[in-house]
C-alpha positions as semicolon CSV with decimal commas, in nm:
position;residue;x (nm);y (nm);z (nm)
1;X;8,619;3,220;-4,416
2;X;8,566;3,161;-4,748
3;X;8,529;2,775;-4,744
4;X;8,253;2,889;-4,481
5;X;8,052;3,130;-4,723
6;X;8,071;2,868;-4,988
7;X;7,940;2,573;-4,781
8;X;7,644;2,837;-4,651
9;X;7,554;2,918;-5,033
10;X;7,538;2,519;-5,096
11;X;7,366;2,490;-4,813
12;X;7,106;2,777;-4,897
13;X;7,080;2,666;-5,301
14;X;6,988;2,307;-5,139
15;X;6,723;2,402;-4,836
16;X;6,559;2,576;-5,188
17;X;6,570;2,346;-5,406
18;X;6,390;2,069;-5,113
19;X;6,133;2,320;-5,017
20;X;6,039;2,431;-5,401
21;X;6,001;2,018;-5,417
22;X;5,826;1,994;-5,145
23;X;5,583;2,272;-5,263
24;X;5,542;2,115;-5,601
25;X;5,404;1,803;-5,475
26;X;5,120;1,980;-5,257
27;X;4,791;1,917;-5,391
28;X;4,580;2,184;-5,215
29;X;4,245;2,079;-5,150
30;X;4,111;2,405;-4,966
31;X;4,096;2,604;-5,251
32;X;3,742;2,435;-5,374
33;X;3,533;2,343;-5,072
34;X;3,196;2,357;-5,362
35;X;3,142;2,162;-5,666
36;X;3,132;2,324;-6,030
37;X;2,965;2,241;-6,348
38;X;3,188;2,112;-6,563
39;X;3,209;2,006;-6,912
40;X;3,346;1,621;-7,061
41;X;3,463;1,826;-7,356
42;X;3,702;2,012;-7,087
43;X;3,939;1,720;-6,981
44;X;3,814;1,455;-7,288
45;X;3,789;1,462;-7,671
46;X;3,581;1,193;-7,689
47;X;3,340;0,913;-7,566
48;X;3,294;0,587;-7,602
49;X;3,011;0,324;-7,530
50;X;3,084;-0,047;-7,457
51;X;2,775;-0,313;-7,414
52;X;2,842;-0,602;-7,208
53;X;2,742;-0,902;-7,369
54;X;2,454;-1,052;-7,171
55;X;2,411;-1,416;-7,094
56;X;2,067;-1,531;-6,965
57;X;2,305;-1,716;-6,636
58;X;2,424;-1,384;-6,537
59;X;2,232;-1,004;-6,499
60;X;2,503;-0,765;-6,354
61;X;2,347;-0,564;-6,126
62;X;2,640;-0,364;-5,970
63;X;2,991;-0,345;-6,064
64;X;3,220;-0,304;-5,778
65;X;3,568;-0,289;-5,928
66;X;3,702;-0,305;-6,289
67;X;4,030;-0,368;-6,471
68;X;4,137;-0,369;-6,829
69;X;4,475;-0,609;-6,923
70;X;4,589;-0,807;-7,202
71;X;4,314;-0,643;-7,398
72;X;3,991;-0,782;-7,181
73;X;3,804;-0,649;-6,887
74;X;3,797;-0,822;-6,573
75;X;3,507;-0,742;-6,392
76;X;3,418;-0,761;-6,060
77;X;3,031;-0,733;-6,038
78;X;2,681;-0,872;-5,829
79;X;2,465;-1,089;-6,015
80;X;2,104;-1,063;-5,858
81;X;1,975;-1,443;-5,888
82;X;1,635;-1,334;-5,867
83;X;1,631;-1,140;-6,221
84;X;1,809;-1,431;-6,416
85;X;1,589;-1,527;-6,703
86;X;1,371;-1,770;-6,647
87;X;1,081;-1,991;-6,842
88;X;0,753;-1,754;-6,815
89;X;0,600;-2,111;-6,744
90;X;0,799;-2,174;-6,438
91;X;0,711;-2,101;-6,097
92;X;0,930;-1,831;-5,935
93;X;1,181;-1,962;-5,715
94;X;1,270;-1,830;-5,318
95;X;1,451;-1,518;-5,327
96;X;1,802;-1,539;-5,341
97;X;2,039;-1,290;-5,181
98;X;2,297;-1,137;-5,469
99;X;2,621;-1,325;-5,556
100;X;2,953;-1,122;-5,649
101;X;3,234;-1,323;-5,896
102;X;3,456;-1,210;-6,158
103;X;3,390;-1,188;-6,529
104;X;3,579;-1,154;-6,834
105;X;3,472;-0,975;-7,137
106;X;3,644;-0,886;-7,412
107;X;3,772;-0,533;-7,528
108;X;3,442;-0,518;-7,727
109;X;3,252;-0,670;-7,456
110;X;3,219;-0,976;-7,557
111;X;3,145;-1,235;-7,252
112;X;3,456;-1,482;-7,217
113;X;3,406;-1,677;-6,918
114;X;3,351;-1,650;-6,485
115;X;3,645;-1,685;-6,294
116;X;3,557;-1,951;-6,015
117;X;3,243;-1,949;-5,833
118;X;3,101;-1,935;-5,463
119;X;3,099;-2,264;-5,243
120;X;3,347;-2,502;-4,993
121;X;3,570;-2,609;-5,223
122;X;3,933;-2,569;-5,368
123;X;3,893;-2,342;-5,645
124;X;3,574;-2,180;-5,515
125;X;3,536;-1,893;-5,303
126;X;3,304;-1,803;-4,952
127;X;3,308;-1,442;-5,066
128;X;3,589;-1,206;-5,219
129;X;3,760;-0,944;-5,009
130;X;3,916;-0,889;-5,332
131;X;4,088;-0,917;-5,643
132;X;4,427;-0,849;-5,827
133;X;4,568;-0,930;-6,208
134;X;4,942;-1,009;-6,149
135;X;5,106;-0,894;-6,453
136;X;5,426;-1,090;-6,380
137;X;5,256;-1,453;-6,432
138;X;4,912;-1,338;-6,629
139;X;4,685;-1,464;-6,419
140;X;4,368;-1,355;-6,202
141;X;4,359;-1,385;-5,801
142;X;4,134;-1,384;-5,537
143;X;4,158;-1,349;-5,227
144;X;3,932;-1,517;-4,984
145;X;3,941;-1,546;-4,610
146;X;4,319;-1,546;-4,617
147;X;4,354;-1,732;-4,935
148;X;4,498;-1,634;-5,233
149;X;4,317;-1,809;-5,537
150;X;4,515;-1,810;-5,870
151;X;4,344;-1,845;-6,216
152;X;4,437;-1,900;-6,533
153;X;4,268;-1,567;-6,785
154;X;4,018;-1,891;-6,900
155;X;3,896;-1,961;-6,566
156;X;4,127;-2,233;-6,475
157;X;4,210;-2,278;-6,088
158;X;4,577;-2,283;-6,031
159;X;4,682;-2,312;-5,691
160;X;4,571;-2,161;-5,350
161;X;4,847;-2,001;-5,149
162;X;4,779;-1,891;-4,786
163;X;4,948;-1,568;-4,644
164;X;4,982;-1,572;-4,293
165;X;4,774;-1,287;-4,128
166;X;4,419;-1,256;-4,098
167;X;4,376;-0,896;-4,040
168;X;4,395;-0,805;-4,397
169;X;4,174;-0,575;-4,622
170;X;4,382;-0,452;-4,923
171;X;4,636;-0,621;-5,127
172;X;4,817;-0,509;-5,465
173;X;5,110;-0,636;-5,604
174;X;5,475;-0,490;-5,659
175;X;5,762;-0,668;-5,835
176;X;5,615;-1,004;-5,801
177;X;5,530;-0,956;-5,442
178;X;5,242;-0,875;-5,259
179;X;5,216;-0,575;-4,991
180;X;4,871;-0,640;-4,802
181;X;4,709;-0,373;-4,545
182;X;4,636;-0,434;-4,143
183;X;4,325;-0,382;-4,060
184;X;4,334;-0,111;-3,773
185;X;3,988;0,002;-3,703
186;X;4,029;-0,056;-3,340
187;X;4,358;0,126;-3,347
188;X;4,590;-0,082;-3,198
189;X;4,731;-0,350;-3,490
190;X;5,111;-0,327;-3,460
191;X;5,180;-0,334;-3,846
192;X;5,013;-0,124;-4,077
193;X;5,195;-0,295;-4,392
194;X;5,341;-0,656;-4,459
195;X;5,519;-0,771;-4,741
196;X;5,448;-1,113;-4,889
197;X;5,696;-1,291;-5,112
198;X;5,535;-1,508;-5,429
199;X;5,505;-1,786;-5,210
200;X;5,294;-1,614;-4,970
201;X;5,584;-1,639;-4,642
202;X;5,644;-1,283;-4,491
203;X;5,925;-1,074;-4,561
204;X;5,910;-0,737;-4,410
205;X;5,665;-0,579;-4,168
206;X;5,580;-0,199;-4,180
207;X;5,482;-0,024;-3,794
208;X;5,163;0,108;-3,778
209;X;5,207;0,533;-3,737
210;X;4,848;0,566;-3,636
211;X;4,748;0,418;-3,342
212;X;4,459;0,566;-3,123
213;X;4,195;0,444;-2,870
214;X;3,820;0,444;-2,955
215;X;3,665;0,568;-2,692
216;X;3,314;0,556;-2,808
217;X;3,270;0,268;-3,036
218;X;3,499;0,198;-3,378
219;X;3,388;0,339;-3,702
220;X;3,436;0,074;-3,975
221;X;3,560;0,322;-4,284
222;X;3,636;0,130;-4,618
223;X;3,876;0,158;-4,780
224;X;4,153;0,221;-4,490
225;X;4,391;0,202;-4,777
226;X;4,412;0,277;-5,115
227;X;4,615;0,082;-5,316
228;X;4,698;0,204;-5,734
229;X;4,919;0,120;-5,977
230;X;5,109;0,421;-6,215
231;X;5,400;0,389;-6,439
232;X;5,388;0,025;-6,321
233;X;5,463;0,104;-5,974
234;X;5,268;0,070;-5,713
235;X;5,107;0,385;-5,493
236;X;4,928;0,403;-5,164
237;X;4,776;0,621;-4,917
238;X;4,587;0,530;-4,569
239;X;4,317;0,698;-4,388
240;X;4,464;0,888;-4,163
241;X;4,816;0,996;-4,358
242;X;4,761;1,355;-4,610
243;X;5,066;1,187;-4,827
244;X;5,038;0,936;-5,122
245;X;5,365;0,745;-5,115
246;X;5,520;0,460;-5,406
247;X;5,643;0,167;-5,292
248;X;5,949;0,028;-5,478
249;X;6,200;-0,214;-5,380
250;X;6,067;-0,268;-5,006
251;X;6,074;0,126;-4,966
252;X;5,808;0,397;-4,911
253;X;5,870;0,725;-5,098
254;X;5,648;0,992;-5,025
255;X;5,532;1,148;-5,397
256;X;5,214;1,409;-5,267
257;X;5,106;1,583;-4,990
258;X;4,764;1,628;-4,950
259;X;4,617;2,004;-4,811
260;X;4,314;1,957;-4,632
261;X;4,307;2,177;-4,397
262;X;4,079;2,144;-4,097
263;X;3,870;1,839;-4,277
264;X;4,149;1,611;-4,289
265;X;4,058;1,276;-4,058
266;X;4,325;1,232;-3,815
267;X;4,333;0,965;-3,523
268;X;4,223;1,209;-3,274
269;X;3,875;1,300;-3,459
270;X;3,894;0,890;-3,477
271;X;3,935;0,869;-3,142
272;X;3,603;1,033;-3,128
273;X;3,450;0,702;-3,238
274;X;3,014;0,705;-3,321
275;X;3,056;1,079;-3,127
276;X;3,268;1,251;-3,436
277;X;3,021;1,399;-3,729
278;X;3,214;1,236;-4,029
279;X;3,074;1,432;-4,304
280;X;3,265;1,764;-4,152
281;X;3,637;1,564;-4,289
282;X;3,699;1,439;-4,579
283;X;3,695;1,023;-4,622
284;X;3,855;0,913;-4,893
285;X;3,759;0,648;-5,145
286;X;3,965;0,616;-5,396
287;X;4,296;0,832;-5,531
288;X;4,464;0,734;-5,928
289;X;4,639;0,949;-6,160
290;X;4,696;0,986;-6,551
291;X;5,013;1,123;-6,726
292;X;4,809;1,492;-6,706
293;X;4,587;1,434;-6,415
294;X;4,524;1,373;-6,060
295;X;4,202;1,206;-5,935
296;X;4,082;1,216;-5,566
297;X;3,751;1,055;-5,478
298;X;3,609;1,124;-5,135
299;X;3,287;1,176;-4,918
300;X;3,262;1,520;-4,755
301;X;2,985;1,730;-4,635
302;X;2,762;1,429;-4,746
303;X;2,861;1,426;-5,080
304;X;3,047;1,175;-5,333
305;X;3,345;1,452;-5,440
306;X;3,591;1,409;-5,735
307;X;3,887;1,636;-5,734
308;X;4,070;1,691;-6,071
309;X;4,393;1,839;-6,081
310;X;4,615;1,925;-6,381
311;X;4,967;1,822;-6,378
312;X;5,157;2,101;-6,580
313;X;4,975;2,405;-6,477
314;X;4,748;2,350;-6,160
315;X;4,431;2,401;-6,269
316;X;4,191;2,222;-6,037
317;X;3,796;2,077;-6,027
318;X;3,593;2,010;-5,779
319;X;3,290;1,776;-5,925
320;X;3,000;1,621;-5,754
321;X;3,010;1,256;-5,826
322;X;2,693;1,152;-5,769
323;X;2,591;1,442;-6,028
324;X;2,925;1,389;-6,292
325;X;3,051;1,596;-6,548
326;X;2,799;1,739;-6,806
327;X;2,856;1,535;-7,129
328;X;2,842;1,795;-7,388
329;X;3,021;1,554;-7,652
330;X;2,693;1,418;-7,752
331;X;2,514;1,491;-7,439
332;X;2,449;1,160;-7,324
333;X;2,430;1,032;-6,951
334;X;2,683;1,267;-6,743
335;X;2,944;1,083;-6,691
336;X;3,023;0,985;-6,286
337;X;3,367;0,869;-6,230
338;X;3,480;0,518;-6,141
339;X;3,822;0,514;-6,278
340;X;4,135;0,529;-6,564
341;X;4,263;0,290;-6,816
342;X;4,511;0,292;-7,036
343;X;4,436;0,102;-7,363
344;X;4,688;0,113;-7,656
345;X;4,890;0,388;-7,500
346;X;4,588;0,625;-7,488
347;X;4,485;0,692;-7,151
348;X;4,099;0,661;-7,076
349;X;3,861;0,782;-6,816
350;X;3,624;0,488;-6,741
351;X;3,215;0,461;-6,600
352;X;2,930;0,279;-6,641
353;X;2,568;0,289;-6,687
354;X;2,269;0,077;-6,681
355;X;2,095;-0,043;-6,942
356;X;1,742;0,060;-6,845
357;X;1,904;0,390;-6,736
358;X;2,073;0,487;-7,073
359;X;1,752;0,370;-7,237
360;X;1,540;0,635;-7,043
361;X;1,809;0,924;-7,087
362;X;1,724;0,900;-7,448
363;X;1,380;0,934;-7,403
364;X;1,362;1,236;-7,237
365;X;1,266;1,580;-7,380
366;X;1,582;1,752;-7,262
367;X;1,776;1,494;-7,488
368;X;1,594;1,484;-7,778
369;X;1,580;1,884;-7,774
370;X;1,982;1,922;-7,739
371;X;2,250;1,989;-8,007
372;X;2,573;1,817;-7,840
373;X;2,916;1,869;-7,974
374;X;2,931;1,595;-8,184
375;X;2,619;1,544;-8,325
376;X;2,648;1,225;-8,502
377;X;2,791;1,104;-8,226
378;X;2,433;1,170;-8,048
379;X;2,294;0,978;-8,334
380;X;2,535;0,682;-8,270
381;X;2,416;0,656;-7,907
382;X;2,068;0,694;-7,948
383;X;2,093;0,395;-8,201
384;X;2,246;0,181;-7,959
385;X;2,064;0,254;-7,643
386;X;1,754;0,157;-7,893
387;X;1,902;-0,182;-7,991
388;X;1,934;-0,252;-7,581
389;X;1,691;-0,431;-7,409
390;X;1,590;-0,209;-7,077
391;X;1,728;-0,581;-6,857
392;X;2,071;-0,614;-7,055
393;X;2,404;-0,589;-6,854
394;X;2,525;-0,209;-6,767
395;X;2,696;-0,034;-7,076
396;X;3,103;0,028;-7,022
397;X;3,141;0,429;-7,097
398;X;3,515;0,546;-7,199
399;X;3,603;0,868;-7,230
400;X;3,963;0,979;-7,384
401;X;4,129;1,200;-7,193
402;X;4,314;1,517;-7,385
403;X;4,680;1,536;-7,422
């Protein structure tokens, strides 16, 4: 009897400690269904402003995805062929339709080179689905059409190596391997995750949990899958799951649970097809963390929401994206969102602006009338939105996130 009452208490003491874990790891997301004001000064200590170096070949016009190693940024952006400079003497050419490639700039924004360009052959690309910085051999890849294109950080093509499926839309590497998504907008792909080893053959195949039939005509929803990296390991969530898992040694470990309540998208509002009204669930976009924060992009009741959460004690934001948070450091541009970096150990939220944008900000009345935190840091913006030229590339924005 009393082996019995001890194996209960274990028992008891251990149901406790999983469900106080469990609990811990829920990120509640019904607790702000509206967006607040809030303040740069409230989650950063200070901001910083980047130029990217423009060349008269190239005129960024978007920047779709951006990421900061070995002290450069690789960017992945849309040059617009029709605003390249041009002799005023020369008649204007056909219009062109925009061209996306990847750039490298350095930490100060200095242009370095293009990694590979669009066309047929070898080394060039017919469009990128994406790209990845594998940290294991230094180099920059592309993948294209079921290729994976390898560069050298100067440009220099490497190698092509072809992974054998063509359904899919996300890769990111983990410990020198690469785990690539399944497409599964029609519901029915068997595999929702394959492993690739470095040579590109297939060594493990993950069953796809969320199957469904589309009665009414497939919504295409990008991303299906987000992929980031923390603590160099590697962290994903799909559309229809409400947990973030890592991924480490061939193994899915769920880390958060996501609380959405009655928005979350599951496969029977999929299921639904053209007939469901998407902007009544949330549709995620993009999900990262810092050592203090969680970040969850998503589109819901037809806006562009960030939530914020704090690590240690809970405390939670709700911004509007396409709005951003009110920079009251030295009231420049609010400041929307993209992404983090960590440079030199100090962790770094990251967005950008364009030139002809920042340019008007400081124009306005309601800037030149404002007293910011800093205001010689208002001074130090001003003077370099002034030395910009209204058609220079967009301006890199950093701000450092409090300890």
């Amino acid at each position: 009897m009393k082996n019995l009452s001890i194996l209960l208490t274990l028992i008891t003491i251990l149901f406790s400690c999983t469900q106080k874990k469990e609990a811990d790891n829920t990120v509640d997301l019904t607790a702000l269904t509206e967006p607040g004001i809030t303040n740069l000064s409230e989650l950063g200590s200070e901001i910083i402003y980047i130029p990217l170096e423009t060349n008269a070949d190239f005129l960024l016009s978007q920047i779709d995805k951006l990421i900061y190693e070995g002290e450069s940024w690789f960017i992945l952006g849309s040059v617009n062929p029709n605003n390249a400079v041009r002799d005023k003497n020369a008649p204007p050419p056909p219009p062109m339709m925009p061209k996306r490639s990847v750039y490298r700039f350095s930490n100060k924004g200095e242009f370095i080179c293009q990694i590979s360009q669009q066309g047929g052959g070898p080394s060039e690309y017919r469009f990128i689905e994406e790209f990845l910085y594998n940290k294991s051999d230094n180099t920059v890849d592309i993948f294209s059409l079921g290729e994976l294109k390898e560069f050298s950080l100067d440009g220099t093509w490497i190698k092509n190596t072809t992974l054998d499926c063509d359904e899919l839309t996300s890769l990111a590497y983990t410990n020198n391997q690469l785990l690539g998504f399944v497409y599964n907008g029609h519901g029915q792909s068997e595999d929702s995750f394959i492993l690739f080893d470095e040579n590109g053959q297939i060594t493990t195949k993950y069953k796809n949990k969320y199957k469904f039939n589309v009665s009414t005509g497939a919504v295409i929803i990008n991303p299906e899958c987000i992929f980031y990296q923390y603590d160099g390991i590697l962290h994903c969530k799909e559309l229809n799951s409400d947990t973030i898992f890592s991924f480490d040694n061939g193994t899915f470990n769920p880390k958060y649970i996501l609380n959405q309540g009655e928005a979350k998208y599951t496969t029977a509002v999929r299921e639904k097809g053209n007939a469901a009204e998407l902007n009544q669930y949330i549709i995620q976009k993009d999900f990262f963390e810092s050592e203090n924060y969680l970040f969850y992009q998503y589109k819901w009741k037809n806006r562009k929401n960030c939530f914020i959460q704090n690590k240690s004690n809970a405390t939670q934001y709700l911004i509007d994206n396409e709005m951003g948070l009110v920079n009251d450091l030295d009231n420049g541009p609010n400041f929307k969102i993209q992404n983090s970096v960590t440079i030199d150990g100090a962790e770094y939220l990251i967005s950008w602006i364009n030139a002809f944008e920042l340019k008007a900000h400081i124009s306005s009345e309601a800037f030149k009338n404002s007293t910011p935190l800093h205001p010689e840091k208002k001074k130090e913006m001003e003077k370099l939105a002034n030395r910009l030229d209204e058609n220079n590339n967009p301006v890199l924005m950093l701000v450092k996130l409090k300890e």
